One Martini backbone bead per residue (centre of mass of N, CA, C, O) as a GRO file, in nm:
protein
  297
    1MET     BB    1  -7.293  16.100  15.927
    2THR     BB    2  -7.000  16.207  15.824
    3ASP     BB    3  -6.790  16.079  15.549
    4TRP     BB    4  -6.486  16.195  15.494
    5THR     BB    5  -6.318  15.958  15.383
    6ALA     BB    6  -6.498  15.882  15.144
    7PHE     BB    7  -6.491  16.153  15.002
    8ALA     BB    8  -6.185  16.169  14.969
    9ALA     BB    9  -6.160  15.912  14.797
   10ILE     BB   10  -6.345  15.997  14.561
   11THR     BB   11  -6.192  16.253  14.493
   12GLY     BB   12  -5.925  16.110  14.427
   13VAL     BB   13  -6.035  15.948  14.189
   14VAL     BB   14  -6.128  16.183  14.012
   15LEU     BB   15  -5.853  16.321  13.998
   16ALA     BB   16  -5.696  16.086  13.874
   17LEU     BB   17  -5.865  16.064  13.616
   18LEU     BB   18  -5.823  16.352  13.516
   19LEU     BB   19  -5.508  16.341  13.501
   20ALA     BB   20  -5.491  16.097  13.313
   21LEU     BB   21  -5.640  16.228  13.075
   22ALA     BB   22  -5.447  16.465  13.046
   23ARG     BB   23  -5.196  16.293  12.993
   24LEU     BB   24  -5.305  16.143  12.745
   25SER     BB   25  -5.359  16.393  12.566
   26THR     BB   26  -5.055  16.508  12.571
   27SER     BB   27  -4.934  16.229  12.439
   28THR     BB   28  -5.123  16.308  12.189
   29SER     BB   29  -4.972  16.374  11.891
   30THR     BB   30  -4.903  16.549  11.613
   31PRO     BB   31  -4.743  16.583  11.340
   32THR     BB   32  -4.482  16.765  11.243
   33ALA     BB   33  -4.304  16.938  11.012
   34SER     BB   34  -4.025  16.841  11.112
   35ASP     BB   35  -4.091  16.542  11.090
   36ALA     BB   36  -4.140  16.538  10.784
   37ALA     BB   37  -3.858  16.635  10.703
   38ALA     BB   38  -3.707  16.399  10.833
   39ASP     BB   39  -3.838  16.179  10.658
   40ILE     BB   40  -3.730  16.276  10.386
   41ASP     BB   41  -3.429  16.257  10.458
   42ALA     BB   42  -3.433  15.955  10.525
   43GLU     BB   43  -3.531  15.856  10.242
   44ALA     BB   44  -3.284  15.992  10.081
   45THR     BB   45  -3.048  15.813  10.266
   46SER     BB   46  -3.110  15.504  10.324
   47ASP     BB   47  -3.005  15.405  10.010
   48VAL     BB   48  -2.713  15.524  10.094
   49ASP     BB   49  -2.388  15.516  10.089
   50PRO     BB   50  -2.095  15.669  10.178
   51GLY     BB   51  -2.005  15.666   9.854
   52GLY     BB   52  -2.292  15.732   9.687
   53ARG     BB   53  -2.439  15.458   9.674
   54ARG     BB   54  -2.668  15.245   9.608
   55ALA     BB   55  -2.799  14.932   9.654
   56ASP     BB   56  -2.789  14.881   9.320
   57GLY     BB   57  -2.502  15.055   9.237
   58THR     BB   58  -2.588  15.326   9.192
   59ARG     BB   59  -2.555  15.659   9.155
   60ARG     BB   60  -2.616  15.941   9.300
   61PRO     BB   61  -2.765  16.216   9.228
   62THR     BB   62  -2.599  16.558   9.147
   63SER     BB   63  -2.782  16.742   9.033
   64ASP     BB   64  -2.951  17.033   9.044
   65ALA     BB   65  -3.230  16.912   9.016
   66ALA     BB   66  -3.215  16.721   9.256
   67GLY     BB   67  -3.153  16.935   9.467
   68SER     BB   68  -3.408  17.103   9.417
   69GLU     BB   69  -3.610  16.882   9.483
   70SER     BB   70  -3.523  16.832   9.775
   71ALA     BB   71  -3.568  17.123   9.872
   72ALA     BB   72  -3.868  17.134   9.799
   73GLN     BB   73  -3.956  16.907   9.984
   74ARG     BB   74  -3.865  17.037  10.250
   75GLU     BB   75  -4.033  17.297  10.219
   76SER     BB   76  -4.310  17.155  10.200
   77ALA     BB   77  -4.293  17.027  10.488
   78ARG     BB   78  -4.261  17.298  10.647
   79ASN     BB   79  -4.492  17.418  10.422
   80PRO     BB   80  -4.780  17.326  10.396
   81PRO     BB   81  -5.050  17.314  10.234
   82PRO     BB   82  -5.354  17.386  10.231
   83ASP     BB   83  -5.642  17.260  10.340
   84PRO     BB   84  -5.925  17.209  10.148
   85ALA     BB   85  -6.120  17.135  10.402
   86VAL     BB   86  -6.053  17.421  10.495
   87GLY     BB   87  -6.177  17.701  10.567
   88VAL     BB   88  -6.131  18.035  10.576
   89GLY     BB   89  -6.259  18.069  10.881
   90ALA     BB   90  -6.074  17.880  10.994
   91ARG     BB   91  -5.879  17.752  11.262
   92ALA     BB   92  -5.569  17.686  11.329
   93VAL     BB   93  -5.381  17.417  11.467
   94PRO     BB   94  -5.112  17.382  11.637
   95THR     BB   95  -4.875  17.123  11.622
   96GLU     BB   96  -4.717  17.191  11.891
   97ASP     BB   97  -4.953  17.097  12.024
   98ALA     BB   98  -5.020  16.816  12.201
   99TYR     BB   99  -5.341  16.902  12.192
  100ALA     BB  100  -5.480  16.858  11.854
  101PRO     BB  101  -5.811  16.798  11.754
  102ALA     BB  102  -5.847  16.862  11.421
  103ASP     BB  103  -6.060  16.619  11.335
  104LEU     BB  104  -6.263  16.793  11.501
  105PRO     BB  105  -6.525  16.963  11.551
  106PRO     BB  106  -6.629  17.194  11.773
  107GLY     BB  107  -6.902  17.063  11.845
  108ALA     BB  108  -6.785  16.787  11.932
  109LEU     BB  109  -6.596  16.897  12.152
  110LEU     BB  110  -6.813  17.031  12.326
  111LEU     BB  111  -6.971  16.770  12.384
  112ASN     BB  112  -6.738  16.619  12.515
  113VAL     BB  113  -6.697  16.815  12.750
  114LEU     BB  114  -6.985  16.805  12.860
  115LEU     BB  115  -6.993  16.500  12.927
  116SER     BB  116  -6.737  16.466  13.101
  117GLN     BB  117  -6.796  16.686  13.313
  118GLY     BB  118  -7.077  16.578  13.391
  119LEU     BB  119  -6.984  16.306  13.502
  120PHE     BB  120  -6.795  16.410  13.726
  121ALA     BB  121  -7.002  16.590  13.869
  122THR     BB  122  -7.204  16.367  13.941
  123LEU     BB  123  -7.011  16.204  14.120
  124LEU     BB  124  -6.961  16.428  14.332
  125VAL     BB  125  -7.253  16.478  14.416
  126PHE     BB  126  -7.305  16.190  14.512
  127ALA     BB  127  -7.083  16.184  14.726
  128ALA     BB  128  -7.197  16.415  14.899
  129TRP     BB  129  -7.469  16.275  14.956
  130TRP     BB  130  -7.370  15.993  15.064
  131THR     BB  131  -7.175  16.138  15.298
  132ARG     BB  132  -7.316  16.390  15.422
  133LEU     BB  133  -7.237  16.669  15.334
  134PRO     BB  134  -7.200  16.976  15.421
  135ALA     BB  135  -7.265  17.268  15.259
  136THR     BB  136  -7.056  17.453  15.403
  137ALA     BB  137  -6.796  17.291  15.314
  138LEU     BB  138  -6.865  17.383  14.996
  139GLY     BB  139  -6.992  17.679  14.982
  140LEU     BB  140  -7.303  17.653  15.026
  141ASP     BB  141  -7.575  17.892  14.940
  142PRO     BB  142  -7.904  17.960  14.878
  143ALA     BB  143  -7.827  18.272  14.966
  144VAL     BB  144  -7.705  18.472  14.738
  145SER     BB  145  -7.550  18.757  14.738
  146PRO     BB  146  -7.479  19.037  14.559
  147ARG     BB  147  -7.199  19.074  14.681
  148LEU     BB  148  -7.083  18.798  14.589
  149LEU     BB  149  -7.132  18.832  14.288
  150ALA     BB  150  -6.958  19.086  14.262
  151ALA     BB  151  -6.700  18.947  14.356
  152GLY     BB  152  -6.687  18.747  14.121
  153VAL     BB  153  -6.670  18.954  13.895
  154GLY     BB  154  -6.418  19.104  13.994
  155LEU     BB  155  -6.230  18.858  14.000
  156GLY     BB  156  -6.257  18.771  13.704
  157VAL     BB  157  -6.161  19.034  13.570
  158ALA     BB  158  -5.887  19.051  13.714
  159LEU     BB  159  -5.776  18.778  13.611
  160TRP     BB  160  -5.797  18.838  13.311
  161VAL     BB  161  -5.617  19.084  13.302
  162GLY     BB  162  -5.367  18.943  13.415
  163ASN     BB  163  -5.355  18.728  13.190
  164TYR     BB  164  -5.329  18.924  12.952
  165LEU     BB  165  -5.070  19.072  13.043
  166ALA     BB  166  -4.895  18.817  13.062
  167GLY     BB  167  -4.921  18.747  12.760
  168ARG     BB  168  -4.790  19.008  12.648
  169LEU     BB  169  -4.521  18.974  12.792
  170GLY     BB  170  -4.456  18.699  12.667
  171GLU     BB  171  -4.445  18.797  12.372
  172ARG     BB  172  -4.210  18.999  12.414
  173ALA     BB  173  -4.022  18.752  12.528
  174GLY     BB  174  -4.093  18.490  12.339
  175VAL     BB  175  -4.348  18.362  12.492
  176ASP     BB  176  -4.559  18.091  12.406
  177ALA     BB  177  -4.868  17.980  12.440
  178ALA     BB  178  -5.071  17.717  12.419
  179GLU     BB  179  -5.376  17.749  12.185
  180GLY     BB  180  -5.506  17.499  12.037
  181PHE     BB  181  -5.748  17.414  12.213
  182ARG     BB  182  -5.905  17.677  12.199
  183ALA     BB  183  -5.920  17.684  11.888
  184ALA     BB  184  -6.073  17.410  11.860
  185LEU     BB  185  -6.330  17.528  12.036
  186ALA     BB  186  -6.400  17.735  11.844
  187PRO     BB  187  -6.661  17.864  11.715
  188ASP     BB  188  -6.864  17.865  11.388
  189SER     BB  189  -7.139  17.939  11.536
  190ALA     BB  190  -7.410  18.047  11.707
  191ARG     BB  191  -7.475  17.774  11.836
  192GLU     BB  192  -7.189  17.720  11.951
  193TRP     BB  193  -7.175  17.972  12.126
  194ALA     BB  194  -7.414  17.895  12.303
  195LEU     BB  195  -7.297  17.630  12.404
  196LEU     BB  196  -7.045  17.751  12.534
  197LEU     BB  197  -7.169  17.995  12.718
  198PHE     BB  198  -7.443  17.816  12.838
  199ALA     BB  199  -7.290  17.520  12.903
  200VAL     BB  200  -6.986  17.454  12.907
  201LEU     BB  201  -6.859  17.681  13.088
  202PRO     BB  202  -7.043  17.649  13.336
  203LEU     BB  203  -6.969  17.349  13.388
  204VAL     BB  204  -6.665  17.381  13.416
  205ALA     BB  205  -6.672  17.579  13.652
  206LEU     BB  206  -6.837  17.404  13.847
  207PHE     BB  207  -6.659  17.150  13.854
  208GLU     BB  208  -6.374  17.270  13.916
  209GLU     BB  209  -6.465  17.415  14.179
  210PHE     BB  210  -6.573  17.167  14.325
  211LEU     BB  211  -6.304  17.017  14.324
  212PHE     BB  212  -6.057  17.231  14.379
  213ARG     BB  213  -6.218  17.388  14.614
  214ALA     BB  214  -6.453  17.250  14.771
  215ALA     BB  215  -6.318  16.967  14.813
  216LEU     BB  216  -5.995  17.015  14.847
  217VAL     BB  217  -6.053  17.253  15.060
  218GLY     BB  218  -6.320  17.266  15.219
  219ALA     BB  219  -6.373  16.964  15.304
  220LEU     BB  220  -6.085  16.888  15.410
  221SER     BB  221  -6.070  17.122  15.627
  222ALA     BB  222  -6.334  17.024  15.780
  223GLY     BB  223  -6.247  16.702  15.823
  224PHE     BB  224  -5.944  16.803  15.864
  225PRO     BB  225  -5.626  16.896  16.014
  226VAL     BB  226  -5.607  17.131  15.768
  227SER     BB  227  -5.496  17.380  15.597
  228PRO     BB  228  -5.640  17.567  15.349
  229TRP     BB  229  -5.372  17.682  15.229
  230LEU     BB  230  -5.235  17.414  15.176
  231LEU     BB  231  -5.464  17.307  14.993
  232ALA     BB  232  -5.444  17.535  14.785
  233VAL     BB  233  -5.170  17.455  14.676
  234GLY     BB  234  -5.232  17.162  14.593
  235SER     BB  235  -5.477  17.229  14.404
  236SER     BB  236  -5.313  17.412  14.208
  237VAL     BB  237  -5.127  17.195  14.103
  238ALA     BB  238  -5.352  17.012  13.995
  239PHE     BB  239  -5.476  17.225  13.810
  240ALA     BB  240  -5.229  17.250  13.626
  241LEU     BB  241  -5.205  16.947  13.542
  242GLY     BB  242  -5.503  16.951  13.410
  243HIS     BB  243  -5.358  17.175  13.185
  244GLY     BB  244  -5.142  17.046  12.973
  245ALA     BB  245  -5.252  17.154  12.688
  246GLN     BB  246  -5.110  17.454  12.747
  247GLY     BB  247  -4.851  17.403  12.856
  248ARG     BB  248  -4.612  17.524  13.060
  249VAL     BB  249  -4.704  17.816  13.071
  250GLY     BB  250  -5.005  17.757  13.110
  251MET     BB  251  -4.971  17.600  13.374
  252ALA     BB  252  -4.851  17.828  13.542
  253VAL     BB  253  -5.086  18.024  13.510
  254THR     BB  254  -5.305  17.830  13.617
  255GLY     BB  255  -5.187  17.799  13.900
  256VAL     BB  256  -5.222  18.096  13.980
  257LEU     BB  257  -5.526  18.110  13.931
  258GLY     BB  258  -5.596  17.882  14.127
  259PHE     BB  259  -5.496  18.027  14.384
  260ALA     BB  260  -5.681  18.273  14.360
  261LEU     BB  261  -5.941  18.108  14.382
  262ALA     BB  262  -5.876  17.975  14.654
  263ALA     BB  263  -5.857  18.240  14.809
  264GLY     BB  264  -6.147  18.327  14.754
  265PHE     BB  265  -6.274  18.085  14.898
  266VAL     BB  266  -6.150  18.120  15.181
  267LEU     BB  267  -6.245  18.422  15.229
  268THR     BB  268  -6.567  18.368  15.156
  269GLY     BB  269  -6.698  18.068  15.150
  270SER     BB  270  -6.771  18.067  14.828
  271LEU     BB  271  -6.861  17.907  14.537
  272ALA     BB  272  -6.994  18.127  14.361
  273VAL     BB  273  -6.757  18.318  14.328
  274VAL     BB  274  -6.562  18.118  14.168
  275VAL     BB  275  -6.754  18.042  13.941
  276VAL     BB  276  -6.790  18.322  13.821
  277ALA     BB  277  -6.490  18.382  13.777
  278HIS     BB  278  -6.424  18.138  13.597
  279TYR     BB  279  -6.622  18.198  13.373
  280LEU     BB  280  -6.514  18.479  13.290
  281VAL     BB  281  -6.234  18.396  13.206
  282ASN     BB  282  -6.321  18.203  12.978
  283ALA     BB  283  -6.517  18.385  12.819
  284LEU     BB  284  -6.318  18.617  12.758
  285GLU     BB  285  -6.110  18.448  12.609
  286PHE     BB  286  -6.297  18.379  12.370
  287VAL     BB  287  -6.419  18.655  12.288
  288VAL     BB  288  -6.144  18.802  12.238
  289HIS     BB  289  -5.974  18.566  12.066
  290GLU     BB  290  -6.233  18.395  11.897
  291ARG     BB  291  -6.378  18.593  11.752
  292PRO     BB  292  -6.525  18.686  11.482
  293SER     BB  293  -6.479  18.848  11.213
  294ALA     BB  294  -6.626  19.044  10.980
  295GLY     BB  295  -6.541  18.837  10.735
  296GLU     BB  296  -6.671  18.557  10.867
  297GLY     BB  297  -6.977  18.584  10.981
   0.00000   0.00000   0.00000
């Protein structure tokens, strides 16, 4: 007999852990250039009294040279010199992004995502097996028809196009989405591209669709008297909160994409459709925006 309550509880724990990690990552920010400039200004004035004298009784220099030096320091803080450790072909991670793990190479970040997502996915699969969840409640069908696969491809391409056009409109309106995390994951070699496209992104799509669509929408609507459309709204909000590293604009766009994927799941009843669509959205995002230019090799 299916234990719907136990599965719902385990799903809630996985979701809470995922959102907590997302919250923790967005609260860990790197110092910005404006912070550095503020520190220089604070150091320049902390030992000067309102009368212009320092703590040791001497008067603060007022020469043009001193003023020029202070201005140069502030300008240097606002526009720091390039890091010599960063190669010409490397992509800078904007410090305005709350989650910009620039101290780790893309390969290490990709492996980190692979392991963390794999751990959560394994926990959910075990929960579904342990509670004897029917495969149909999760949208699983061993015989996926070509029509459903084509529907997934069409949905994924349509969502990416909509996301791309929304991004262009946002740029024209002066609204920029935080893209530092995507840039940090951008591969630097053919091996990393293979790891991203054939391991990391498929696992991310599979896990997130299993959690946010199959579990939170399919299983809960099958086991409890709740409308799947109401669950689709709730799961989309959670989906947006889980992508806090993309900034507020990115979270809003992600929430809309999440609801579109949830709608696709409800209408087709197939997990494969939304997994394929989710993978294509992510893969196209990297290939189009982060592919190396001809000069980068």
